[in-house]
């Protein structure tokens, strides 16, 4: 079973997303083990301090070395980790091939930074992979950590049923998905494409392929070019 350890100074932020829906179910049915660690409990400071002013001045506080080194050190004594991931905006952007690779790991640590950043020595000595979830800045690594967890967990064996297979996802073939519809076939005068109710599976497959190409070309010309060039 895959094990994910998440280290955070604000573990309250992680509660909801880990306890419900697909990730919550995957945990309950023991397809994944997710353990959240409150960084403050590792601080040797009597007030549980985990940050301090930056050397050289500047705005904001920086996460200190001691609690993080102690926390990751004690986890590493228990088991071997294939990756220590630090979500940060100054890193390569997460994509589906990266998620696919990460989901094959046995044990990973996700270290959530907060405030202005974390002491560079943590990044140099402990972090093995830095990932951004996009070109915008969030106030901490907790939401990016949840995005990483959700994207990995849904790929684990037995987490999604056949009907919801991740192989059909947008991005798994480098294209966005075709539009989908469900009952009723007519809603306030709005119909659904006739082909989808035709029962002709080959024509439906071709229609979906065409719509996927169309949608990708319109909204993500960068993905479209990659797809065409790879063919
Ligand atoms: N922390 C703050 N902003 C982030 C981003 N865009 N990606 C990953 N981690 C972050």
Short mmCIF file of C-alpha atoms and ligand atoms in Angstrom, two decimals:
data_model
loop_
_atom_site.label_atom_id
_atom_site.label_comp_id
_atom_site.label_asym_id
_atom_site.label_seq_id
_atom_site.Cartn_x
_atom_site.Cartn_y
_atom_site.Cartn_z
CA UNK A 1 0.00 0.00 0.00
CA UNK A 2 1.28 3.46 -0.88
CA UNK A 3 2.05 5.64 2.12
CA UNK A 4 2.06 9.45 2.01
CA UNK A 5 3.38 11.49 4.93
CA UNK A 6 2.38 15.15 4.88
CA UNK A 7 4.24 17.63 7.06
CA UNK A 8 2.47 20.91 7.79
CA UNK A 9 2.44 23.73 10.32
CA UNK A 10 -1.31 24.13 9.63
CA UNK A 11 -2.59 20.54 9.58
CA UNK A 12 -6.18 21.79 10.04
CA UNK A 13 -6.11 22.85 6.39
CA UNK A 14 -5.69 19.23 5.29
CA UNK A 15 -8.65 17.67 7.12
CA UNK A 16 -11.59 18.01 4.72
CA UNK A 17 -9.97 17.02 1.43
CA UNK A 18 -8.36 13.89 2.92
CA UNK A 19 -11.50 12.55 4.59
CA UNK A 20 -14.08 12.62 1.81
CA UNK A 21 -14.87 11.52 -1.71
CA UNK A 22 -12.37 9.41 -3.63
CA UNK A 23 -9.35 10.06 -1.36
CA UNK A 24 -11.40 9.47 1.80
CA UNK A 25 -12.77 6.20 0.41
CA UNK A 26 -9.33 5.06 -0.74
CA UNK A 27 -8.03 5.57 2.81
CA UNK A 28 -10.93 3.73 4.42
CA UNK A 29 -10.56 0.76 2.07
CA UNK A 30 -6.79 0.74 2.74
CA UNK A 31 -5.69 1.49 -0.81
CA UNK A 32 -3.50 4.29 0.56
CA UNK A 33 -2.20 5.34 3.95
CA UNK A 34 -1.97 9.09 4.55
CA UNK A 35 -0.43 10.42 7.75
CA UNK A 36 -0.42 14.12 8.62
CA UNK A 37 2.32 15.47 10.91
CA UNK A 38 1.97 18.75 12.78
CA UNK A 39 5.36 20.41 12.34
CA UNK A 40 4.95 22.37 15.58
CA UNK A 41 5.09 19.19 17.64
CA UNK A 42 8.65 18.63 16.36
CA UNK A 43 9.87 22.08 17.39
CA UNK A 44 12.25 22.15 20.35
CA UNK A 45 11.13 25.73 21.01
CA UNK A 46 8.81 25.93 24.02
CA UNK A 47 6.19 27.82 22.01
CA UNK A 48 6.38 25.42 19.07
CA UNK A 49 7.94 28.06 16.82
CA UNK A 50 8.68 26.87 13.28
CA UNK A 51 9.68 30.15 11.57
CA UNK A 52 12.01 33.12 12.01
CA UNK A 53 13.11 36.38 10.36
CA UNK A 54 15.13 36.08 7.15
CA UNK A 55 18.88 36.78 7.36
CA UNK A 56 19.63 39.92 5.39
CA UNK A 57 16.19 41.36 6.04
CA UNK A 58 13.02 41.36 3.98
CA UNK A 59 9.34 40.76 4.49
CA UNK A 60 7.79 37.61 5.89
CA UNK A 61 9.04 34.72 8.00
CA UNK A 62 11.08 31.73 6.90
CA UNK A 63 10.47 28.15 8.02
CA UNK A 64 13.37 27.02 10.22
CA UNK A 65 15.62 23.98 9.82
CA UNK A 66 15.32 22.22 13.20
CA UNK A 67 11.66 21.02 13.20
CA UNK A 68 11.82 19.90 9.54
CA UNK A 69 15.15 18.05 9.90
CA UNK A 70 13.90 16.32 13.07
CA UNK A 71 10.53 15.37 11.54
CA UNK A 72 11.91 14.00 8.27
CA UNK A 73 14.80 12.37 10.17
CA UNK A 74 12.43 10.42 12.42
CA UNK A 75 10.25 9.35 9.47
CA UNK A 76 13.33 8.12 7.60
CA UNK A 77 14.27 5.94 10.54
CA UNK A 78 11.00 4.08 10.11
CA UNK A 79 11.07 3.44 6.34
CA UNK A 80 12.74 4.37 3.09
CA UNK A 81 11.21 7.21 1.07
CA UNK A 82 11.46 7.41 -2.71
CA UNK A 83 10.65 11.13 -2.78
CA UNK A 84 10.53 14.15 -0.48
CA UNK A 85 8.39 16.63 -2.36
CA UNK A 86 8.29 20.36 -1.69
CA UNK A 87 5.43 22.26 -3.39
CA UNK A 88 6.72 25.69 -4.36
CA UNK A 89 5.91 28.16 -7.14
CA UNK A 90 9.60 28.36 -8.19
CA UNK A 91 9.71 24.83 -9.62
CA UNK A 92 8.70 22.85 -12.73
CA UNK A 93 4.92 22.67 -13.21
CA UNK A 94 3.05 19.48 -12.35
CA UNK A 95 1.66 17.50 -15.29
CA UNK A 96 0.00 14.12 -15.83
CA UNK A 97 3.19 12.18 -16.76
CA UNK A 98 4.77 13.39 -13.48
CA UNK A 99 1.67 12.35 -11.51
CA UNK A 100 1.70 8.92 -13.19
CA UNK A 101 5.34 8.37 -12.16
CA UNK A 102 4.81 9.57 -8.58
CA UNK A 103 1.80 7.29 -8.10
CA UNK A 104 4.11 4.27 -8.50
CA UNK A 105 6.14 5.12 -5.39
CA UNK A 106 5.83 3.16 -2.16
CA UNK A 107 6.53 5.93 0.37
CA UNK A 108 6.62 9.67 -0.18
CA UNK A 109 6.84 12.75 2.00
CA UNK A 110 5.20 16.05 1.10
CA UNK A 111 6.60 19.02 2.98
CA UNK A 112 4.24 22.00 3.06
CA UNK A 113 5.99 25.33 3.33
CA UNK A 114 4.27 28.38 4.67
CA UNK A 115 4.99 32.03 5.14
CA UNK A 116 7.68 33.51 2.93
CA UNK A 117 9.55 30.31 2.21
CA UNK A 118 11.73 27.70 3.86
CA UNK A 119 15.40 27.79 4.81
CA UNK A 120 17.36 26.85 1.67
CA UNK A 121 19.31 24.19 3.60
CA UNK A 122 16.09 22.16 3.86
CA UNK A 123 15.72 22.26 0.10
CA UNK A 124 19.38 21.43 -0.46
CA UNK A 125 19.65 18.57 2.02
CA UNK A 126 16.21 16.97 2.35
CA UNK A 127 13.95 17.78 -0.58
CA UNK A 128 14.34 15.53 -3.63
CA UNK A 129 11.61 16.97 -5.85
CA UNK A 130 10.16 20.48 -6.15
CA UNK A 131 6.83 20.93 -7.87
CA UNK A 132 4.70 23.96 -8.74
CA UNK A 133 0.99 23.55 -9.44
CA UNK A 134 0.88 26.63 -11.66
CA UNK A 135 2.15 30.14 -12.28
CA UNK A 136 0.43 31.92 -9.40
CA UNK A 137 1.25 32.21 -5.72
CA UNK A 138 -0.70 30.59 -2.87
CA UNK A 139 -0.16 31.31 0.81
CA UNK A 140 1.13 27.84 1.60
CA UNK A 141 1.95 24.37 0.31
CA UNK A 142 -1.15 22.71 1.81
CA UNK A 143 -3.51 23.18 -1.14
CA UNK A 144 -0.83 22.11 -3.65
CA UNK A 145 -0.19 19.07 -1.43
CA UNK A 146 -3.88 18.16 -1.65
CA UNK A 147 -3.73 18.49 -5.41
CA UNK A 148 -0.75 16.16 -5.54
CA UNK A 149 -2.45 13.63 -3.25
CA UNK A 150 -5.74 13.65 -5.16
CA UNK A 151 -4.05 13.30 -8.54
CA UNK A 152 -1.91 10.35 -7.36
CA UNK A 153 -4.46 8.50 -5.25
CA UNK A 154 -7.05 8.27 -8.04
CA UNK A 155 -4.49 6.32 -10.08
CA UNK A 156 -3.83 3.67 -7.42
CA UNK A 157 -5.09 0.15 -8.21
CA UNK A 158 -8.71 -0.38 -7.16
CA UNK A 159 -9.42 3.26 -6.26
CA UNK A 160 -11.53 4.06 -9.32
CA UNK A 161 -14.03 1.54 -10.66
CA UNK A 162 -13.80 0.37 -14.28
CA UNK A 163 -16.57 2.80 -15.21
CA UNK A 164 -14.51 5.78 -14.03
CA UNK A 165 -11.17 4.47 -15.28
CA UNK A 166 -8.41 7.06 -15.18
CA UNK A 167 -7.24 5.94 -18.62
CA UNK A 168 -10.08 8.00 -20.11
CA UNK A 169 -9.03 11.17 -18.32
CA UNK A 170 -8.18 14.37 -20.08
CA UNK A 171 -4.37 14.51 -20.48
CA UNK A 172 -3.78 10.74 -20.33
CA UNK A 173 -3.48 10.78 -24.14
CA UNK A 174 -2.30 14.40 -24.25
CA UNK A 175 -5.73 15.74 -25.23
CA UNK A 176 -8.66 17.25 -23.33
CA UNK A 177 -11.85 15.18 -22.98
CA UNK A 178 -14.90 15.34 -25.24
CA UNK A 179 -18.12 16.84 -23.81
CA UNK A 180 -20.36 14.47 -21.84
CA UNK A 181 -24.14 14.39 -21.28
CA UNK A 182 -26.55 12.44 -19.09
CA UNK A 183 -30.32 12.00 -18.74
CA UNK A 184 -32.71 13.53 -19.53
CA UNK A 185 -32.14 13.51 -23.32
CA UNK A 186 -34.19 16.69 -23.56
CA UNK A 187 -33.97 19.39 -20.87
CA UNK A 188 -35.86 22.68 -21.27
CA UNK A 189 -35.67 22.25 -24.99
CA UNK A 190 -31.94 21.49 -24.93
CA UNK A 191 -31.08 18.20 -26.60
CA UNK A 192 -27.95 16.06 -26.68
CA UNK A 193 -25.91 15.13 -29.78
CA UNK A 194 -27.92 12.42 -31.51
CA UNK A 195 -24.91 10.21 -32.09
CA UNK A 196 -24.53 9.59 -28.33
CA UNK A 197 -27.96 7.94 -28.15
CA UNK A 198 -27.47 6.00 -31.41
CA UNK A 199 -25.90 2.94 -29.79
CA UNK A 200 -23.24 2.87 -32.53
CA UNK A 201 -20.09 2.52 -30.43
CA UNK A 202 -17.61 2.95 -33.26
CA UNK A 203 -19.24 6.19 -34.43
CA UNK A 204 -19.41 7.41 -30.81
CA UNK A 205 -15.69 6.70 -30.38
CA UNK A 206 -14.87 8.66 -33.56
CA UNK A 207 -17.15 11.53 -32.50
CA UNK A 208 -15.42 11.75 -29.11
CA UNK A 209 -12.01 11.70 -30.75
CA UNK A 210 -13.02 14.52 -33.07
CA UNK A 211 -14.50 16.62 -30.25
CA UNK A 212 -11.42 16.05 -28.08
CA UNK A 213 -9.19 17.33 -30.90
CA UNK A 214 -11.50 20.28 -31.52
CA UNK A 215 -11.64 21.29 -27.86
CA UNK A 216 -7.90 20.93 -27.39
CA UNK A 217 -7.13 22.98 -30.52
CA UNK A 218 -9.43 25.76 -29.31
CA UNK A 219 -8.55 26.06 -25.63
CA UNK A 220 -5.02 24.61 -25.46
CA UNK A 221 -3.17 25.16 -28.73
CA UNK A 222 0.10 24.25 -26.93
CA UNK A 223 -1.19 20.74 -26.10
CA UNK A 224 -2.66 20.41 -29.58
CA UNK A 225 0.68 21.15 -31.26
CA UNK A 226 2.46 18.60 -29.04
CA UNK A 227 -0.14 15.98 -29.86
CA UNK A 228 0.07 16.54 -33.60
CA UNK A 229 3.88 16.58 -33.59
CA UNK A 230 4.10 13.35 -31.61
CA UNK A 231 1.93 11.44 -34.08
N1 LIG B 1 3.11 27.32 -2.80
C1 LIG B 1 2.66 28.55 -3.04
N2 LIG B 1 2.30 28.70 -4.32
C2 LIG B 1 2.50 27.49 -4.92
C3 LIG B 1 2.32 26.98 -6.24
N3 LIG B 1 1.84 27.74 -7.23
N4 LIG B 1 2.65 25.71 -6.48
C4 LIG B 1 3.14 24.94 -5.50
N5 LIG B 1 3.35 25.35 -4.24
C5 LIG B 1 3.03 26.62 -3.94
#
